[in-house]
XYZ file of C-alpha atoms in Angstrom:
687
model
C 125.779 121.102 95.091
C 128.046 118.045 94.704
C 125.736 116.017 96.967
C 122.648 116.844 94.889
C 124.511 116.256 91.624
C 125.473 112.782 92.899
C 121.851 112.005 93.721
C 120.643 113.288 90.330
C 123.190 111.272 88.360
C 122.544 108.163 90.422
C 118.799 108.521 89.910
C 119.397 108.843 86.173
C 121.534 105.715 86.181
C 118.964 103.863 88.263
C 116.371 104.326 85.533
C 118.646 102.203 83.306
C 119.944 99.951 86.091
C 118.140 96.748 85.073
C 120.279 96.664 81.923
C 123.408 96.399 84.070
C 122.308 94.645 87.263
C 119.841 91.835 87.900
C 118.659 91.378 91.475
C 117.700 87.696 91.678
C 116.294 87.028 95.155
C 116.040 88.434 98.647
C 115.429 87.159 102.142
C 114.032 89.798 104.449
C 113.923 89.177 108.184
C 111.683 91.726 109.831
C 110.162 92.508 113.192
C 107.293 94.985 113.422
C 106.596 97.171 116.447
C 102.884 98.131 116.359
C 103.283 100.623 119.205
C 106.061 102.628 117.570
C 104.720 101.741 114.089
C 108.235 100.829 113.050
C 110.158 97.998 111.414
C 113.554 96.540 112.233
C 114.915 94.297 109.522
C 117.776 92.416 107.965
C 118.009 92.172 104.177
C 119.995 89.633 102.146
C 120.013 90.141 98.371
C 121.580 87.951 95.681
C 122.345 89.964 92.567
C 124.293 89.674 89.349
C 126.247 92.441 87.676
C 125.684 91.998 83.944
C 127.751 94.939 82.682
C 130.211 97.321 84.244
C 128.424 99.898 86.406
C 129.691 102.545 88.828
C 126.703 102.872 91.135
C 123.888 100.541 92.148
C 120.756 101.991 93.757
C 118.117 100.425 95.978
C 115.004 102.394 96.922
C 114.765 102.886 100.682
C 112.482 105.695 101.810
C 113.605 107.427 105.025
C 115.461 104.391 106.335
C 118.422 104.017 108.641
C 120.907 101.543 107.133
C 123.706 99.815 109.053
C 126.116 96.860 109.020
C 126.169 96.754 105.222
C 128.309 94.111 103.533
C 128.852 93.060 99.947
C 130.232 89.579 99.460
C 130.733 89.403 103.252
C 132.963 92.489 103.327
C 132.133 95.821 104.898
C 132.046 98.481 102.189
C 131.234 102.205 102.021
C 127.758 103.242 100.902
C 125.584 106.316 100.751
C 122.012 106.822 102.014
C 119.643 109.608 101.083
C 116.043 110.077 102.178
C 114.983 108.000 99.187
C 117.736 105.584 98.212
C 120.665 103.449 99.239
C 123.660 103.753 96.878
C 126.370 101.120 96.453
C 129.554 101.982 94.610
C 132.228 99.581 95.898
C 132.672 95.894 96.653
C 130.626 94.309 93.868
C 132.055 92.544 90.837
C 130.829 91.337 87.479
C 128.864 88.159 87.966
C 127.215 86.916 91.157
C 127.234 89.010 94.355
C 125.668 89.015 97.813
C 124.457 92.048 99.727
C 123.379 92.181 103.365
C 122.460 95.019 105.715
C 120.271 96.004 108.641
C 117.609 98.670 108.413
C 115.101 100.559 110.529
C 112.001 102.217 109.068
C 109.000 104.104 110.353
C 106.875 104.250 107.204
C 104.731 107.328 106.642
C 102.697 105.451 104.060
C 102.318 102.021 102.404
C 102.225 100.142 105.723
C 99.121 100.998 107.739
C 98.278 100.318 111.377
C 94.499 100.321 111.796
C 91.933 99.409 114.432
C 92.453 98.621 118.090
C 92.468 95.639 120.425
C 90.955 92.483 118.871
C 90.278 94.286 115.586
C 93.808 95.718 115.216
C 95.383 95.124 111.825
C 98.558 95.940 109.928
C 98.523 95.803 106.144
C 100.493 97.112 103.201
C 99.519 98.694 99.902
C 102.448 99.170 97.532
C 100.593 99.820 94.260
C 102.909 101.428 91.727
C 106.160 102.069 93.544
C 105.662 102.423 97.264
C 106.932 99.202 98.849
C 110.263 100.955 99.419
C 108.650 102.790 102.336
C 108.712 99.603 104.429
C 111.131 97.256 102.657
C 114.316 98.219 100.761
C 113.391 97.273 97.197
C 112.848 98.695 93.710
C 110.391 101.315 92.552
C 111.223 100.265 88.992
C 108.640 97.614 87.977
C 111.169 96.160 85.516
C 113.339 94.809 88.348
C 111.742 91.491 89.264
C 112.924 89.618 92.347
C 112.082 86.373 94.162
C 110.929 87.637 97.558
C 111.134 85.624 100.767
C 110.078 87.061 104.120
C 110.632 85.981 107.707
C 108.275 87.960 109.935
C 108.320 87.954 113.714
C 105.190 89.187 115.456
C 102.869 88.762 118.441
C 101.580 85.163 118.548
C 97.972 86.282 119.045
C 97.765 87.381 115.414
C 97.860 85.770 111.991
C 100.622 86.948 109.657
C 100.078 86.660 105.907
C 102.606 87.332 103.155
C 103.304 86.336 99.556
C 103.993 82.707 98.755
C 104.013 79.457 100.693
C 104.291 79.347 104.477
C 107.364 77.139 104.772
C 107.712 77.239 108.523
C 106.137 78.682 111.639
C 108.056 78.780 114.924
C 106.515 79.906 118.221
C 108.760 81.334 120.916
C 106.882 82.449 124.011
C 104.667 85.358 122.930
C 106.259 85.764 119.523
C 105.922 83.695 116.371
C 108.252 83.542 113.384
C 106.440 83.161 110.043
C 108.605 82.127 107.082
C 107.126 82.773 103.629
C 108.933 81.732 100.448
C 108.335 82.247 96.737
C 109.787 80.491 93.712
C 109.210 82.993 90.909
C 110.206 86.673 90.548
C 107.854 89.640 90.725
C 107.953 93.432 90.821
C 108.454 94.987 94.257
C 105.090 96.774 94.349
C 103.421 93.356 94.647
C 105.100 92.546 97.962
C 102.598 92.412 100.820
C 101.942 91.876 104.497
C 98.667 91.539 106.350
C 98.497 90.973 110.082
C 95.357 90.625 112.136
C 92.889 88.435 113.954
C 91.907 86.143 111.082
C 90.397 82.724 110.635
C 90.579 80.895 107.325
C 88.881 78.291 105.195
C 90.565 76.432 102.367
C 89.482 74.970 99.049
C 91.506 73.542 96.176
C 91.311 74.445 92.507
C 90.827 71.816 89.817
C 94.544 72.130 89.081
C 95.465 71.539 92.729
C 96.221 75.103 93.850
C 95.333 75.740 97.523
C 92.804 78.560 97.769
C 92.944 80.121 101.241
C 90.219 82.601 102.171
C 90.607 84.658 105.342
C 87.998 86.460 107.424
C 87.637 87.946 110.885
C 86.117 85.505 113.409
C 83.088 87.770 113.889
C 82.356 87.381 110.173
C 82.063 83.601 110.189
C 78.438 83.746 109.012
C 79.462 86.041 106.147
C 82.072 83.670 104.754
C 79.878 81.911 102.201
C 78.247 84.991 100.608
C 81.563 86.860 100.637
C 83.549 84.159 98.867
C 80.664 82.740 96.827
C 81.843 81.377 93.445
C 85.547 81.871 94.313
C 86.617 78.407 93.233
C 84.446 78.554 90.114
C 86.030 81.872 89.172
C 89.540 80.492 89.677
C 88.886 77.357 87.627
C 87.240 79.313 84.818
C 90.021 81.905 84.538
C 92.778 79.320 84.576
C 91.044 77.412 81.759
C 90.098 80.503 79.729
C 93.540 82.106 80.018
C 95.232 78.865 79.013
C 98.299 79.409 81.206
C 98.387 77.495 84.483
C 98.348 79.611 87.619
C 102.073 79.815 88.508
C 102.249 80.937 92.128
C 101.763 77.687 94.153
C 99.034 79.175 96.353
C 96.326 81.846 96.263
C 95.204 83.768 99.337
C 92.588 86.461 99.833
C 92.333 88.620 102.918
C 89.872 91.443 103.712
C 91.240 94.364 105.727
C 89.759 97.391 107.405
C 89.871 100.824 105.799
C 91.656 99.602 102.699
C 92.456 102.353 100.225
C 90.868 100.662 97.217
C 88.500 97.820 96.356
C 91.346 95.333 96.136
C 95.023 94.835 95.342
C 96.521 91.947 93.391
C 99.660 91.288 95.445
C 101.328 88.217 94.009
C 99.620 85.069 95.341
C 97.848 87.134 98.040
C 95.063 89.571 97.190
C 94.096 92.135 99.815
C 90.585 93.564 99.535
C 88.299 95.942 101.369
C 86.271 94.789 104.368
C 83.345 96.533 102.635
C 82.965 93.437 100.469
C 82.540 91.101 103.430
C 78.772 90.729 103.188
C 75.909 88.664 104.508
C 73.290 87.065 102.268
C 71.275 90.305 102.081
C 74.236 92.584 101.446
C 75.289 90.192 98.672
C 72.301 91.360 96.635
C 73.424 94.994 96.823
C 77.204 94.914 96.767
C 79.256 91.743 96.544
C 82.859 90.720 96.025
C 82.370 88.779 92.779
C 83.709 91.339 90.297
C 86.559 92.497 92.536
C 87.357 88.844 93.253
C 87.623 88.004 89.547
C 89.422 91.255 88.697
C 92.193 90.814 91.273
C 92.573 87.132 90.416
C 92.955 87.960 86.707
C 95.790 90.285 87.717
C 97.732 87.277 88.981
C 98.404 86.688 85.272
C 98.001 90.184 83.849
C 100.180 92.345 86.058
C 101.940 89.770 88.202
C 103.201 87.122 85.744
C 103.692 89.775 83.078
C 104.017 93.431 84.038
C 103.770 96.506 81.827
C 107.159 98.066 81.176
C 105.836 101.564 81.743
C 102.719 103.527 82.622
C 101.692 104.007 79.004
C 101.039 100.258 78.739
C 99.056 100.143 81.994
C 95.966 98.978 80.094
C 97.711 95.619 79.618
C 97.023 95.108 83.307
C 93.804 96.926 84.082
C 92.043 96.408 80.748
C 92.786 92.682 80.859
C 91.733 92.303 84.497
C 88.493 94.196 83.831
C 87.655 92.162 80.726
C 88.490 88.770 82.180
C 86.481 89.557 85.299
C 83.470 90.169 83.053
C 84.156 86.942 81.167
C 84.086 85.162 84.539
C 80.756 86.826 85.333
C 79.492 85.729 81.927
C 80.383 82.155 82.829
C 78.463 82.489 86.098
C 75.442 84.527 85.035
C 75.103 84.208 81.266
C 75.241 86.242 78.076
C 72.561 88.775 79.035
C 74.453 89.730 82.200
C 77.692 90.122 80.240
C 76.099 92.235 77.504
C 74.406 94.447 80.091
C 77.720 95.119 81.845
C 79.389 95.879 78.511
C 76.542 98.250 77.645
C 76.858 100.064 80.987
C 80.590 100.520 80.366
C 79.911 101.807 76.851
C 77.455 104.371 78.263
C 80.040 105.636 80.765
C 82.756 105.796 78.123
C 80.552 107.643 75.630
C 79.636 110.243 78.253
C 83.225 110.623 79.442
C 84.526 111.020 75.880
C 83.207 114.591 75.873
C 85.930 115.659 78.307
C 88.241 112.642 78.684
C 90.598 113.221 75.758
C 93.698 111.216 76.709
C 94.088 107.905 74.808
C 94.900 104.533 76.356
C 98.574 104.561 75.348
C 99.381 107.487 77.591
C 100.456 107.111 81.197
C 98.199 110.067 82.092
C 95.054 108.340 80.838
C 92.163 108.118 83.296
C 91.262 105.018 85.267
C 88.077 104.786 83.214
C 90.188 104.635 80.067
C 92.709 102.085 81.350
C 90.065 99.834 82.876
C 86.873 100.102 80.872
C 88.009 101.330 77.474
C 90.793 98.773 77.785
C 88.216 96.061 78.396
C 86.165 97.215 75.400
C 89.270 97.208 73.200
C 89.910 93.600 74.175
C 86.277 92.703 73.498
C 86.597 94.168 69.992
C 89.681 91.992 69.432
C 88.080 88.911 71.007
C 85.079 89.139 68.677
C 87.091 90.111 65.582
C 89.648 87.287 65.701
C 87.330 84.749 67.329
C 87.448 83.313 70.844
C 89.685 80.370 69.890
C 92.350 82.503 68.204
C 92.173 85.131 70.951
C 92.703 82.502 73.646
C 95.647 80.976 71.775
C 97.228 84.400 71.374
C 96.849 85.236 75.067
C 98.288 81.890 76.169
C 101.241 82.363 73.805
C 101.760 85.936 75.007
C 101.892 84.810 78.632
C 104.174 81.855 77.961
C 106.623 83.883 75.882
C 106.889 86.769 78.341
C 106.305 85.003 81.666
C 107.924 86.782 84.642
C 109.081 89.590 82.380
C 107.882 93.035 81.375
C 105.789 93.713 78.307
C 104.574 96.385 75.906
C 101.461 96.712 73.778
C 103.506 95.628 70.766
C 104.286 92.331 72.509
C 100.578 91.626 72.884
C 99.617 92.670 69.356
C 102.432 90.541 67.917
C 100.856 87.566 69.693
C 97.472 88.398 68.142
C 99.149 88.585 64.715
C 100.624 85.128 65.180
C 97.148 83.562 65.268
C 95.151 85.945 63.089
C 95.432 88.190 60.038
C 93.342 90.862 61.773
C 94.582 94.406 61.096
C 96.098 95.199 64.474
C 97.667 98.420 63.149
C 94.253 99.913 62.441
C 93.004 98.573 65.762
C 95.914 100.214 67.558
C 95.288 103.593 65.952
C 91.521 103.537 66.501
C 91.283 102.040 69.985
C 94.645 102.712 71.630
C 96.137 105.855 70.087
C 92.974 107.930 69.618
C 90.926 109.480 72.370
C 87.179 109.089 72.547
C 85.104 105.932 72.311
C 84.189 104.087 69.121
C 80.527 103.937 70.038
C 79.261 102.794 66.641
C 81.591 99.802 66.622
C 80.499 98.973 70.169
C 76.808 99.188 69.253
C 77.302 96.756 66.368
C 78.602 94.165 68.819
C 75.971 94.914 71.451
C 73.146 94.534 68.947
C 74.091 90.926 68.380
C 72.227 90.388 71.649
C 68.434 90.137 71.319
C 68.127 91.418 74.876
C 70.115 94.563 74.039
C 68.042 95.097 70.898
C 64.874 94.940 73.008
C 66.391 97.332 75.539
C 67.321 99.837 72.808
C 63.797 99.628 71.395
C 62.401 100.402 74.842
C 64.705 103.426 75.185
C 63.174 104.813 71.986
C 59.853 105.079 73.856
C 61.188 107.451 76.521
C 59.617 110.546 74.932
C 56.451 108.757 73.823
C 53.295 109.891 75.721
C 52.309 107.398 78.397
C 48.854 106.795 76.953
C 50.434 105.568 73.710
C 52.875 103.153 75.341
C 50.969 102.016 78.423
C 49.982 98.657 76.999
C 53.520 97.970 75.772
C 54.949 98.756 79.219
C 52.337 96.578 80.887
C 53.124 93.654 78.601
C 56.845 93.985 79.356
C 56.284 94.063 83.130
C 54.175 90.915 82.893
C 56.825 89.141 80.822
C 60.017 87.418 81.922
C 62.183 89.993 80.131
C 65.659 90.339 81.590
C 65.482 92.632 84.610
C 67.105 95.820 83.140
C 64.286 96.014 80.595
C 61.587 95.839 83.256
C 63.590 98.228 85.433
C 63.651 100.719 82.547
C 59.857 100.441 82.320
C 59.650 101.626 85.944
C 62.048 104.517 85.274
C 59.842 105.656 82.380
C 56.958 105.929 84.841
C 58.628 108.547 87.043
C 56.953 111.652 85.531
C 53.594 109.953 84.966
C 50.802 111.048 87.375
C 50.408 108.498 90.138
C 46.860 107.355 89.409
C 47.761 106.688 85.801
C 50.725 104.501 86.725
C 49.356 102.874 89.884
C 48.495 99.566 88.194
C 51.902 99.325 86.535
C 53.670 100.075 89.811
C 51.760 97.239 91.419
C 52.798 94.936 88.585
C 56.413 95.984 89.189
C 56.075 95.221 92.889
C 54.517 91.864 92.039
C 57.611 90.802 90.083
C 59.347 90.059 93.408
C 62.586 91.101 91.685
C 64.742 93.113 94.095
C 66.140 95.446 91.424
C 62.774 96.194 89.819
C 61.143 96.771 93.208
C 64.039 99.042 94.202
C 63.339 101.110 91.091
C 59.809 101.633 92.435
C 61.229 102.809 95.765
C 63.454 105.267 93.918
C 61.018 106.920 91.491
C 58.235 107.665 93.990
C 58.903 111.090 95.489
C 55.405 111.343 96.978
C 53.635 108.284 98.332
C 49.811 108.430 98.421
C 48.227 107.393 101.709
C 46.349 104.524 100.094
C 49.645 103.209 98.641
C 51.403 103.292 102.014
C 51.222 99.558 102.720
C 52.263 98.673 99.191
C 55.303 100.897 99.499
C 56.031 99.759 103.020
C 56.247 96.156 101.790
C 59.616 97.132 100.295
C 61.035 97.166 103.833
C 60.912 93.391 103.675
C 63.114 93.148 100.598
C 66.532 91.530 100.883
C 68.288 94.771 100.060
C 69.891 97.179 102.512
C 69.789 99.902 99.868
C 66.048 99.518 99.379
C 65.441 99.473 103.127
C 67.375 102.737 103.549
C 65.452 104.490 100.758
C 62.098 103.340 102.125
C 62.860 104.203 105.765
C 63.833 107.745 104.808
C 60.775 108.365 102.642
C 58.227 106.813 104.981
C 59.612 108.673 108.011
C 59.577 112.002 106.144
C 56.119 111.661 104.584
C 54.116 109.925 107.307
C 54.809 111.584 110.699
C 51.840 109.804 112.250
C 53.427 106.410 111.507
C 56.943 107.153 112.719
C 56.685 105.168 115.956
C 55.390 102.144 114.097
C 58.181 102.453 111.513
C 60.883 102.744 114.177
C 59.590 99.768 116.142
C 59.475 97.590 113.036
C 63.001 98.547 111.943
C 64.627 98.597 115.384
C 66.870 95.601 114.682
C 68.082 96.754 111.266
C 71.882 97.009 110.967
C 72.719 97.014 107.257
C 76.134 96.930 105.608
C 79.481 97.042 107.376
C 79.058 100.808 107.493
C 76.024 100.289 109.751
C 73.922 102.324 107.319
C 70.573 101.156 108.675
C 71.583 101.197 112.345
C 72.928 104.741 112.090
C 69.866 105.854 110.140
C 67.588 104.287 112.768
C 69.373 106.015 115.652
C 69.181 109.315 113.797
C 65.469 108.968 113.084
C 64.829 107.885 116.678
C 66.530 111.052 117.928
C 64.609 113.226 115.467
C 61.236 111.716 116.423
C 60.283 113.835 119.431
C 57.719 111.570 121.032
C 59.579 108.299 120.456
C 61.038 106.746 123.636
C 62.180 110.005 125.282
C 63.654 107.996 128.153
C 66.133 106.405 125.681
C 67.162 109.536 123.800
C 70.399 109.945 125.742
C 71.346 106.331 125.150
C 70.614 106.593 121.434
C 72.743 109.720 121.185
C 75.645 107.999 122.963
C 75.390 105.028 120.617
C 75.463 107.300 117.580
C 78.346 109.321 118.983
C 80.284 106.139 119.726
C 80.198 105.329 116.009
C 82.316 108.450 115.356
C 85.267 107.139 117.393
C 88.511 105.641 116.145
C 87.587 102.063 117.034
C 85.372 101.976 113.943
C 86.184 102.024 110.247
C 86.071 105.345 108.432
C 82.799 104.552 106.602
C 80.996 104.115 109.934
C 82.594 107.225 111.416
C 81.745 109.330 108.378
C 78.159 108.123 108.340
C 77.715 108.865 112.049
C 79.354 112.314 111.887
C 77.223 113.337 108.913
C 74.054 112.262 110.701
C 74.927 113.990 113.970
C 75.600 117.239 112.114
C 72.328 116.867 110.229
C 70.508 116.519 113.545
C 72.365 119.462 115.075
C 74.889 121.491 113.092
C 76.233 122.910 116.371
C 76.905 119.555 118.060
C 80.383 120.132 119.498
C 81.016 116.402 119.865
C 80.375 115.901 116.152
C 82.483 118.960 115.274
C 85.300 117.534 117.379
C 84.971 114.129 115.651
C 85.082 115.892 112.299
C 88.496 117.369 113.111
C 89.822 113.905 113.916
C 89.191 112.779 110.346
C 92.119 114.938 109.260
C 94.782 112.500 110.464
C 93.304 109.389 108.879
C 95.255 107.452 106.219
C 92.248 107.030 103.900
C 92.097 110.002 101.561
C 88.356 109.659 100.947
C 87.694 110.112 104.666
C 90.047 113.066 105.095
C 88.498 114.715 102.041
C 85.076 114.358 103.645
C 86.439 116.038 106.776
C 88.198 118.850 104.924
C 85.178 119.602 102.757
C 82.815 119.684 105.752
C 85.109 121.883 107.835
C 85.814 124.196 104.904
C 82.067 124.748 104.465
C 81.539 125.344 108.193
C 84.378 127.865 108.407
C 82.402 130.264 106.263
C 80.655 131.139 109.514
C 82.674 132.889 112.212
C 81.353 130.801 115.120
C 82.842 127.646 113.604
C 86.137 129.394 112.956
C 86.265 130.303 116.635
C 85.366 126.770 117.682
C 88.098 125.146 115.594
C 90.697 127.720 116.595
C 90.003 126.916 120.234
C 90.085 123.171 119.489
C 93.551 123.234 117.917
C 95.635 122.629 121.103
C 93.702 119.436 121.871
C 94.416 117.813 118.503
C 97.296 115.655 117.334
C 100.188 117.275 115.455
C 98.909 116.011 112.095
C 95.393 117.230 112.823
C 96.716 120.620 113.895
C 98.717 121.018 110.681
C 95.745 120.111 108.477
C 93.261 122.219 110.434
C 95.581 125.218 110.396
C 95.680 125.019 106.606
C 91.896 125.119 106.505
C 91.727 128.009 108.949
C 94.157 130.020 106.806
C 92.352 129.359 103.515
């Protein structure tokens, strides 16, 4: 009981520790073993005791600590599974702490891929860096981090800050990264892999380094398109010079989220590495701008607690849209704001937690937060808003902030009633849709769109000419897209001419709407519909391939021959679809069936990212629900680090286990699985 009481009291004290102790800087010297998935390190902290304190805590999850010294003297210490406790040897004023540690992180540091595509990367969002580096789960403890990393010379090593030195020694290379300003521990990062890089420079002289895998050289331009323009715009709009000396971006495999704003070094998902066609469907622009905005809102200033999380996510979401407005214009911006308003209005029926609550949803923190800022921006005027934000950042730079800190800055430059704003937008649940509509209707485009929505229930014969006129106009694409959506329930012969007009627009989005609304394709419209296969959209191609294959059996060979070289996104959506359709088409290349099956099965293996594996497994099971190879591959999803992939596996297996034959199969499979897979599968078998 005494042991647990000590831990409880120390944890309580740690919550208040930043009032008594200020950790200034750290030099971490680490070596990573990719085979054992472990870290050996040496840590050297400089810290200052501000007030008398009995115990100092450092978060260190499941670490072995040794050779600990304070002010160069060996002192006693205590280690639990979560923390390192210091209670002797430090004095009021400046102190030094050094120790060795060994860690084998269960999370936060991930070892993915194999051979040339092998990568190691970290994701410490919130409070998880302490799984691989002894640090602070409390975001209010900001430290200047410096890392020396020793690793295999064949790989690039990326960390926060400036690369001060790089020393090669036989097969190992020492990378020395230094920072000058403090940050919260969750923003510490590492990324190791086979990367090339290209560099640009911002208007203010900041080096912008953009990494990519060598095989993605041709995808560099569409992936990082507008990156410099985004950086220059945000720095000017925010009015506070980027403070981190350098900005790096690195895409990694099987990342847990879209991106993460580690200080000076954003990590983002390989899914956003796209070619010129994929760019039209899913590009990195918004994630790029969002994570960059976090370098100010989250990294320079950090919310004191979870209830003020909107100060990070709401700001990053809003400023990303302002960057898109700069790139693509007012109509684009207003359309994105409208789409967010629609989501928020729908969610308000069940999402009842306000922004200023740490349990608020992501939708609330991100998108309602962005709308709240837009309300402020328009109410106080862009000039006053920008002055307030610049002042807010300057006053609280490298510190922690609350909502009151931000609203006080607004009050300094405006007499706007921030108290009423706070109550309505931050303390109440729901979405102020009427206030949002007033702003949206300042846009002529949005007014026209709303007027078109009013025609949804109008009989087609009464609105046909209006819809035709709109399709023949240069109206912004969502309006013409909505025209196509309103044709869905109209009999084909009545809408044929309008569908052809939509196809004639040559607009990818409008043409994709045509591909979506047609459930049945008349024979004499086959070639018109088939023309969509030539669009620069992998989404459109997938929709069209599926529908043409299903509805025109006599043309399947022709379709497969014409689409044989399709690959698609990084998840190989078109290649996997093609292989599946080739296997399902009985009289198509029977001599190659075995080869096509092997290619599809290969996509389920661990050398591929989870999106590819999931896509391939789902298709194999669609072809044959009793395919033992696919069932085996499904079980191997259970040990993956990406929760979305393991959820897919659990859900599929749970559904299959309703039948006894699958229960028998998976029971027999258990001994051949890894320990983690066995544990997870056993849980499913016992459900």
